[in-house]
Amino acid sequence: MRTWASFFCSVFLAFSLALSPTADAAPQKSKATATKTVKKKSAKAVKTKKVSAKKNVRKKAVVAASNKSVRKTAGKTTTSRKFAASKKVSKKRYAVRKVRGPSYAQLHGLRGSSDPLGLQTTAVLAYDMDSNEVLYEKNADERLPIASITKLMTALVIVESGVSLDEKFKVTKEDFVRSSARSKLRNGMYLSRKQALHLALMSSDNRAAHFLARTFPGGKARFIRDMNTKAAMIGMFDSVFYDSIGLNNENKSSALDLSRLLASAGEYDLIRELSTTPMAQIPVGRRLVTSRTTNSFVANDNWDVSLQKTGLTTAAGYCLAMETEIGGKTVAIIFLDSPNKAARNQDAEKLKAWLSGQFMTASASEDSN
């Protein structure tokens, strides 16, 4: 019995020993699995962190790029504004050149008409102011828009009205007439009638011409009536005026009528002086307004201009009325509807050369007799 009991004890002991390593291994395996799981979780967390970090980096990069772009754009805008506001930048340089439409003479089939000298100007007159003789003419009796030559009549009405030329008035927004031509006058300035007259005749300032009519006793309506009354008095029967400036294209006259206007305006030394100043600095308040003549012949040594006025609108073309000395004679030269300034000046030079030749021929003929 003891022998079997010992046998069974030995077997049980051996079986227990065989099972004990398996029991110890199970916890080790479980521990290893847990470690592996922890490592996986840690790796995943690290990976997640890295992805998040990359996303954050990308976001920051996008935001930084966006901010840089905004700053860059803002900088460009600021620079552009400074550039546009800079006085050194000429607006003319970037201005789109406007193409002028057909003139009144073109629409009525007058431009391009021929004459012995081949002048490009539609209506031309050369008139001897001493003998009242027509020296040369082309469509001189045609009634055409006269643009700023109107201002000669404005000056004549002001001077003959007896109003005080030293009386000062304030420039207002009402004087800001719609025009592509520039003006030196600004809202709130104070200037005298004489100063306004100077600007109107010398540099053809439209605001100055409007200022003269607005401040006239009785206002603009009375001033325009006086202009038309004066025109009738001096025999300008083909002429009519609707404003003091010449921007109204219904202001019309003929070259022959304008020779009469030159003769009447020329009776006043003040009009002669103010219209033929090459350049002047006019004190207006605390400012000095610098203006120049619109007529290049005034400062030209080859010409002796004693009275003048230029004009330009699309309907009128380039116009000129002036009194000058040619061959010892006082001659009125009137051009209406020249196609451009260069053509107008070329025609003037050509007409002057022709008249000089005529005067020399006439003089030689008289000497031989």
mmCIF file with all atom_site columns, N, CA, C and O in Angstrom, residues 156-185:
data_model
loop_
_atom_site.group_PDB
_atom_site.id
_atom_site.type_symbol
_atom_site.label_atom_id
_atom_site.label_alt_id
_atom_site.label_comp_id
_atom_site.label_asym_id
_atom_site.label_entity_id
_atom_site.label_seq_id
_atom_site.pdbx_PDB_ins_code
_atom_site.Cartn_x
_atom_site.Cartn_y
_atom_site.Cartn_z
_atom_site.occupancy
_atom_site.B_iso_or_equiv
_atom_site.pdbx_formal_charge
_atom_site.auth_seq_id
_atom_site.auth_comp_id
_atom_site.auth_asym_id
_atom_site.auth_atom_id
_atom_site.pdbx_PDB_model_num
ATOM 1   N N  . LEU A 1 156 ? -13.781 143.284 -73.786 1.00 0.00 ? 156 LEU A N  1
ATOM 2   C CA . LEU A 1 156 ? -14.282 144.564 -74.292 1.00 0.00 ? 156 LEU A CA 1
ATOM 3   C C  . LEU A 1 156 ? -15.467 145.061 -73.472 1.00 0.00 ? 156 LEU A C  1
ATOM 4   O O  . LEU A 1 156 ? -15.545 146.246 -73.105 1.00 0.00 ? 156 LEU A O  1
ATOM 5   N N  . VAL A 1 157 ? -16.377 144.160 -73.131 1.00 0.00 ? 157 VAL A N  1
ATOM 6   C CA . VAL A 1 157 ? -17.551 144.532 -72.321 1.00 0.00 ? 157 VAL A CA 1
ATOM 7   C C  . VAL A 1 157 ? -17.121 144.968 -70.928 1.00 0.00 ? 157 VAL A C  1
ATOM 8   O O  . VAL A 1 157 ? -17.618 145.964 -70.387 1.00 0.00 ? 157 VAL A O  1
ATOM 9   N N  . ILE A 1 158 ? -16.177 144.246 -70.316 1.00 0.00 ? 158 ILE A N  1
ATOM 10  C CA . ILE A 1 158 ? -15.696 144.591 -68.967 1.00 0.00 ? 158 ILE A CA 1
ATOM 11  C C  . ILE A 1 158 ? -15.051 145.967 -68.962 1.00 0.00 ? 158 ILE A C  1
ATOM 12  O O  . ILE A 1 158 ? -15.362 146.830 -68.119 1.00 0.00 ? 158 ILE A O  1
ATOM 13  N N  . VAL A 1 159 ? -14.155 146.219 -69.892 1.00 0.00 ? 159 VAL A N  1
ATOM 14  C CA . VAL A 1 159 ? -13.422 147.490 -69.923 1.00 0.00 ? 159 VAL A CA 1
ATOM 15  C C  . VAL A 1 159 ? -14.355 148.667 -70.196 1.00 0.00 ? 159 VAL A C  1
ATOM 16  O O  . VAL A 1 159 ? -14.223 149.741 -69.590 1.00 0.00 ? 159 VAL A O  1
ATOM 17  N N  . GLU A 1 160 ? -15.319 148.491 -71.096 1.00 0.00 ? 160 GLU A N  1
ATOM 18  C CA . GLU A 1 160 ? -16.214 149.597 -71.453 1.00 0.00 ? 160 GLU A CA 1
ATOM 19  C C  . GLU A 1 160 ? -17.371 149.803 -70.466 1.00 0.00 ? 160 GLU A C  1
ATOM 20  O O  . GLU A 1 160 ? -18.023 150.843 -70.498 1.00 0.00 ? 160 GLU A O  1
ATOM 21  N N  . SER A 1 161 ? -17.592 148.829 -69.590 1.00 0.00 ? 161 SER A N  1
ATOM 22  C CA . SER A 1 161 ? -18.729 148.933 -68.662 1.00 0.00 ? 161 SER A CA 1
ATOM 23  C C  . SER A 1 161 ? -18.475 149.946 -67.547 1.00 0.00 ? 161 SER A C  1
ATOM 24  O O  . SER A 1 161 ? -19.416 150.443 -66.924 1.00 0.00 ? 161 SER A O  1
ATOM 25  N N  . GLY A 1 162 ? -17.205 150.230 -67.258 1.00 0.00 ? 162 GLY A N  1
ATOM 26  C CA . GLY A 1 162 ? -16.881 151.166 -66.187 1.00 0.00 ? 162 GLY A CA 1
ATOM 27  C C  . GLY A 1 162 ? -16.832 150.545 -64.807 1.00 0.00 ? 162 GLY A C  1
ATOM 28  O O  . GLY A 1 162 ? -16.661 151.260 -63.808 1.00 0.00 ? 162 GLY A O  1
ATOM 29  N N  . VAL A 1 163 ? -16.976 149.220 -64.693 1.00 0.00 ? 163 VAL A N  1
ATOM 30  C CA . VAL A 1 163 ? -16.901 148.565 -63.382 1.00 0.00 ? 163 VAL A CA 1
ATOM 31  C C  . VAL A 1 163 ? -15.481 148.681 -62.848 1.00 0.00 ? 163 VAL A C  1
ATOM 32  O O  . VAL A 1 163 ? -14.512 148.805 -63.629 1.00 0.00 ? 163 VAL A O  1
ATOM 33  N N  . SER A 1 164 ? -15.335 148.630 -61.535 1.00 0.00 ? 164 SER A N  1
ATOM 34  C CA . SER A 1 164 ? -14.015 148.726 -60.917 1.00 0.00 ? 164 SER A CA 1
ATOM 35  C C  . SER A 1 164 ? -13.207 147.466 -61.208 1.00 0.00 ? 164 SER A C  1
ATOM 36  O O  . SER A 1 164 ? -13.630 146.348 -60.874 1.00 0.00 ? 164 SER A O  1
ATOM 37  N N  . LEU A 1 165 ? -12.057 147.628 -61.820 1.00 0.00 ? 165 LEU A N  1
ATOM 38  C CA . LEU A 1 165 ? -11.207 146.475 -62.133 1.00 0.00 ? 165 LEU A CA 1
ATOM 39  C C  . LEU A 1 165 ? -10.435 145.994 -60.905 1.00 0.00 ? 165 LEU A C  1
ATOM 40  O O  . LEU A 1 165 ? -9.927  144.869 -60.892 1.00 0.00 ? 165 LEU A O  1
ATOM 41  N N  . ASP A 1 166 ? -10.359 146.830 -59.879 1.00 0.00 ? 166 ASP A N  1
ATOM 42  C CA . ASP A 1 166 ? -9.626  146.460 -58.656 1.00 0.00 ? 166 ASP A CA 1
ATOM 43  C C  . ASP A 1 166 ? -10.523 145.770 -57.624 1.00 0.00 ? 166 ASP A C  1
ATOM 44  O O  . ASP A 1 166 ? -10.016 145.258 -56.624 1.00 0.00 ? 166 ASP A O  1
ATOM 45  N N  . GLU A 1 167 ? -11.835 145.790 -57.856 1.00 0.00 ? 167 GLU A N  1
ATOM 46  C CA . GLU A 1 167 ? -12.762 145.164 -56.898 1.00 0.00 ? 167 GLU A CA 1
ATOM 47  C C  . GLU A 1 167 ? -12.549 143.655 -56.888 1.00 0.00 ? 167 GLU A C  1
ATOM 48  O O  . GLU A 1 167 ? -12.446 143.018 -57.937 1.00 0.00 ? 167 GLU A O  1
ATOM 49  N N  . LYS A 1 168 ? -12.469 143.106 -55.667 1.00 0.00 ? 168 LYS A N  1
ATOM 50  C CA . LYS A 1 168 ? -12.181 141.673 -55.523 1.00 0.00 ? 168 LYS A CA 1
ATOM 51  C C  . LYS A 1 168 ? -13.431 140.885 -55.158 1.00 0.00 ? 168 LYS A C  1
ATOM 52  O O  . LYS A 1 168 ? -14.306 141.357 -54.448 1.00 0.00 ? 168 LYS A O  1
ATOM 53  N N  . PHE A 1 169 ? -13.455 139.640 -55.645 1.00 0.00 ? 169 PHE A N  1
ATOM 54  C CA . PHE A 1 169 ? -14.559 138.726 -55.357 1.00 0.00 ? 169 PHE A CA 1
ATOM 55  C C  . PHE A 1 169 ? -13.998 137.338 -55.080 1.00 0.00 ? 169 PHE A C  1
ATOM 56  O O  . PHE A 1 169 ? -12.849 137.033 -55.429 1.00 0.00 ? 169 PHE A O  1
ATOM 57  N N  . LYS A 1 170 ? -14.836 136.518 -54.476 1.00 0.00 ? 170 LYS A N  1
ATOM 58  C CA . LYS A 1 170 ? -14.425 135.162 -54.125 1.00 0.00 ? 170 LYS A CA 1
ATOM 59  C C  . LYS A 1 170 ? -14.750 134.199 -55.272 1.00 0.00 ? 170 LYS A C  1
ATOM 60  O O  . LYS A 1 170 ? -15.822 134.243 -55.851 1.00 0.00 ? 170 LYS A O  1
ATOM 61  N N  . VAL A 1 171 ? -13.800 133.346 -55.593 1.00 0.00 ? 171 VAL A N  1
ATOM 62  C CA . VAL A 1 171 ? -14.033 132.291 -56.580 1.00 0.00 ? 171 VAL A CA 1
ATOM 63  C C  . VAL A 1 171 ? -14.884 131.213 -55.918 1.00 0.00 ? 171 VAL A C  1
ATOM 64  O O  . VAL A 1 171 ? -14.581 130.769 -54.805 1.00 0.00 ? 171 VAL A O  1
ATOM 65  N N  . THR A 1 172 ? -15.966 130.812 -56.568 1.00 0.00 ? 172 THR A N  1
ATOM 66  C CA . THR A 1 172 ? -16.862 129.802 -56.007 1.00 0.00 ? 172 THR A CA 1
ATOM 67  C C  . THR A 1 172 ? -16.928 128.579 -56.913 1.00 0.00 ? 172 THR A C  1
ATOM 68  O O  . THR A 1 172 ? -16.411 128.586 -58.038 1.00 0.00 ? 172 THR A O  1
ATOM 69  N N  . LYS A 1 173 ? -17.605 127.545 -56.423 1.00 0.00 ? 173 LYS A N  1
ATOM 70  C CA . LYS A 1 173 ? -17.745 126.318 -57.215 1.00 0.00 ? 173 LYS A CA 1
ATOM 71  C C  . LYS A 1 173 ? -18.549 126.556 -58.488 1.00 0.00 ? 173 LYS A C  1
ATOM 72  O O  . LYS A 1 173 ? -18.451 125.793 -59.445 1.00 0.00 ? 173 LYS A O  1
ATOM 73  N N  . GLU A 1 174 ? -19.325 127.618 -58.492 1.00 0.00 ? 174 GLU A N  1
ATOM 74  C CA . GLU A 1 174 ? -20.101 127.956 -59.691 1.00 0.00 ? 174 GLU A CA 1
ATOM 75  C C  . GLU A 1 174 ? -19.176 128.289 -60.867 1.00 0.00 ? 174 GLU A C  1
ATOM 76  O O  . GLU A 1 174 ? -19.546 128.110 -62.031 1.00 0.00 ? 174 GLU A O  1
ATOM 77  N N  . ASP A 1 175 ? -17.966 128.758 -60.549 1.00 0.00 ? 175 ASP A N  1
ATOM 78  C CA . ASP A 1 175 ? -17.008 129.107 -61.598 1.00 0.00 ? 175 ASP A CA 1
ATOM 79  C C  . ASP A 1 175 ? -16.300 127.884 -62.166 1.00 0.00 ? 175 ASP A C  1
ATOM 80  O O  . ASP A 1 175 ? -15.573 127.994 -63.156 1.00 0.00 ? 175 ASP A O  1
ATOM 81  N N  . PHE A 1 176 ? -16.519 126.712 -61.558 1.00 0.00 ? 176 PHE A N  1
ATOM 82  C CA . PHE A 1 176 ? -15.857 125.490 -62.011 1.00 0.00 ? 176 PHE A CA 1
ATOM 83  C C  . PHE A 1 176 ? -16.616 124.905 -63.197 1.00 0.00 ? 176 PHE A C  1
ATOM 84  O O  . PHE A 1 176 ? -17.296 123.897 -63.102 1.00 0.00 ? 176 PHE A O  1
ATOM 85  N N  . VAL A 1 177 ? -16.501 125.564 -64.332 1.00 0.00 ? 177 VAL A N  1
ATOM 86  C CA . VAL A 1 177 ? -17.202 125.142 -65.542 1.00 0.00 ? 177 VAL A CA 1
ATOM 87  C C  . VAL A 1 177 ? -16.604 123.839 -66.060 1.00 0.00 ? 177 VAL A C  1
ATOM 88  O O  . VAL A 1 177 ? -15.417 123.568 -65.879 1.00 0.00 ? 177 VAL A O  1
ATOM 89  N N  . ARG A 1 178 ? -17.435 123.051 -66.693 1.00 0.00 ? 178 ARG A N  1
ATOM 90  C CA . ARG A 1 178 ? -16.993 121.746 -67.200 1.00 0.00 ? 178 ARG A CA 1
ATOM 91  C C  . ARG A 1 178 ? -16.121 121.941 -68.438 1.00 0.00 ? 178 ARG A C  1
ATOM 92  O O  . ARG A 1 178 ? -16.588 122.415 -69.464 1.00 0.00 ? 178 ARG A O  1
ATOM 93  N N  . SER A 1 179 ? -14.860 121.564 -68.313 1.00 0.00 ? 179 SER A N  1
ATOM 94  C CA . SER A 1 179 ? -13.922 121.775 -69.415 1.00 0.00 ? 179 SER A CA 1
ATOM 95  C C  . SER A 1 179 ? -12.703 120.896 -69.207 1.00 0.00 ? 179 SER A C  1
ATOM 96  O O  . SER A 1 179 ? -12.319 120.583 -68.078 1.00 0.00 ? 179 SER A O  1
ATOM 97  N N  . SER A 1 180 ? -12.079 120.479 -70.307 1.00 0.00 ? 180 SER A N  1
ATOM 98  C CA . SER A 1 180 ? -10.852 119.686 -70.219 1.00 0.00 ? 180 SER A CA 1
ATOM 99  C C  . SER A 1 180 ? -9.632  120.577 -69.980 1.00 0.00 ? 180 SER A C  1
ATOM 100 O O  . SER A 1 180 ? -8.566  120.095 -69.615 1.00 0.00 ? 180 SER A O  1
ATOM 101 N N  . ALA A 1 181 ? -9.800  121.878 -70.194 1.00 0.00 ? 181 ALA A N  1
ATOM 102 C CA . ALA A 1 181 ? -8.699  122.820 -69.975 1.00 0.00 ? 181 ALA A CA 1
ATOM 103 C C  . ALA A 1 181 ? -8.480  123.040 -68.480 1.00 0.00 ? 181 ALA A C  1
ATOM 104 O O  . ALA A 1 181 ? -9.437  123.089 -67.703 1.00 0.00 ? 181 ALA A O  1
ATOM 105 N N  . ARG A 1 182 ? -7.235  123.196 -68.082 1.00 0.00 ? 182 ARG A N  1
ATOM 106 C CA . ARG A 1 182 ? -6.898  123.399 -66.673 1.00 0.00 ? 182 ARG A CA 1
ATOM 107 C C  . ARG A 1 182 ? -7.053  124.860 -66.275 1.00 0.00 ? 182 ARG A C  1
ATOM 108 O O  . ARG A 1 182 ? -6.920  125.754 -67.104 1.00 0.00 ? 182 ARG A O  1
ATOM 109 N N  . SER A 1 183 ? -7.320  125.059 -65.002 1.00 0.00 ? 183 SER A N  1
ATOM 110 C CA . SER A 1 183 ? -7.443  126.420 -64.471 1.00 0.00 ? 183 SER A CA 1
ATOM 111 C C  . SER A 1 183 ? -6.570  126.547 -63.243 1.00 0.00 ? 183 SER A C  1
ATOM 112 O O  . SER A 1 183 ? -6.384  125.594 -62.485 1.00 0.00 ? 183 SER A O  1
ATOM 113 N N  . LYS A 1 184 ? -6.036  127.734 -63.031 1.00 0.00 ? 184 LYS A N  1
ATOM 114 C CA . LYS A 1 184 ? -5.212  128.016 -61.858 1.00 0.00 ? 184 LYS A CA 1
ATOM 115 C C  . LYS A 1 184 ? -6.067  128.434 -60.661 1.00 0.00 ? 184 LYS A C  1
ATOM 116 O O  . LYS A 1 184 ? -5.569  128.517 -59.542 1.00 0.00 ? 184 LYS A O  1
ATOM 117 N N  . LEU A 1 185 ? -7.332  128.707 -60.900 1.00 0.00 ? 185 LEU A N  1
ATOM 118 C CA . LEU A 1 185 ? -8.189  129.220 -59.834 1.00 0.00 ? 185 LEU A CA 1
ATOM 119 C C  . LEU A 1 185 ? -8.777  128.081 -59.011 1.00 0.00 ? 185 LEU A C  1
ATOM 120 O O  . LEU A 1 185 ? -9.184  127.052 -59.548 1.00 0.00 ? 185 LEU A O  1
#
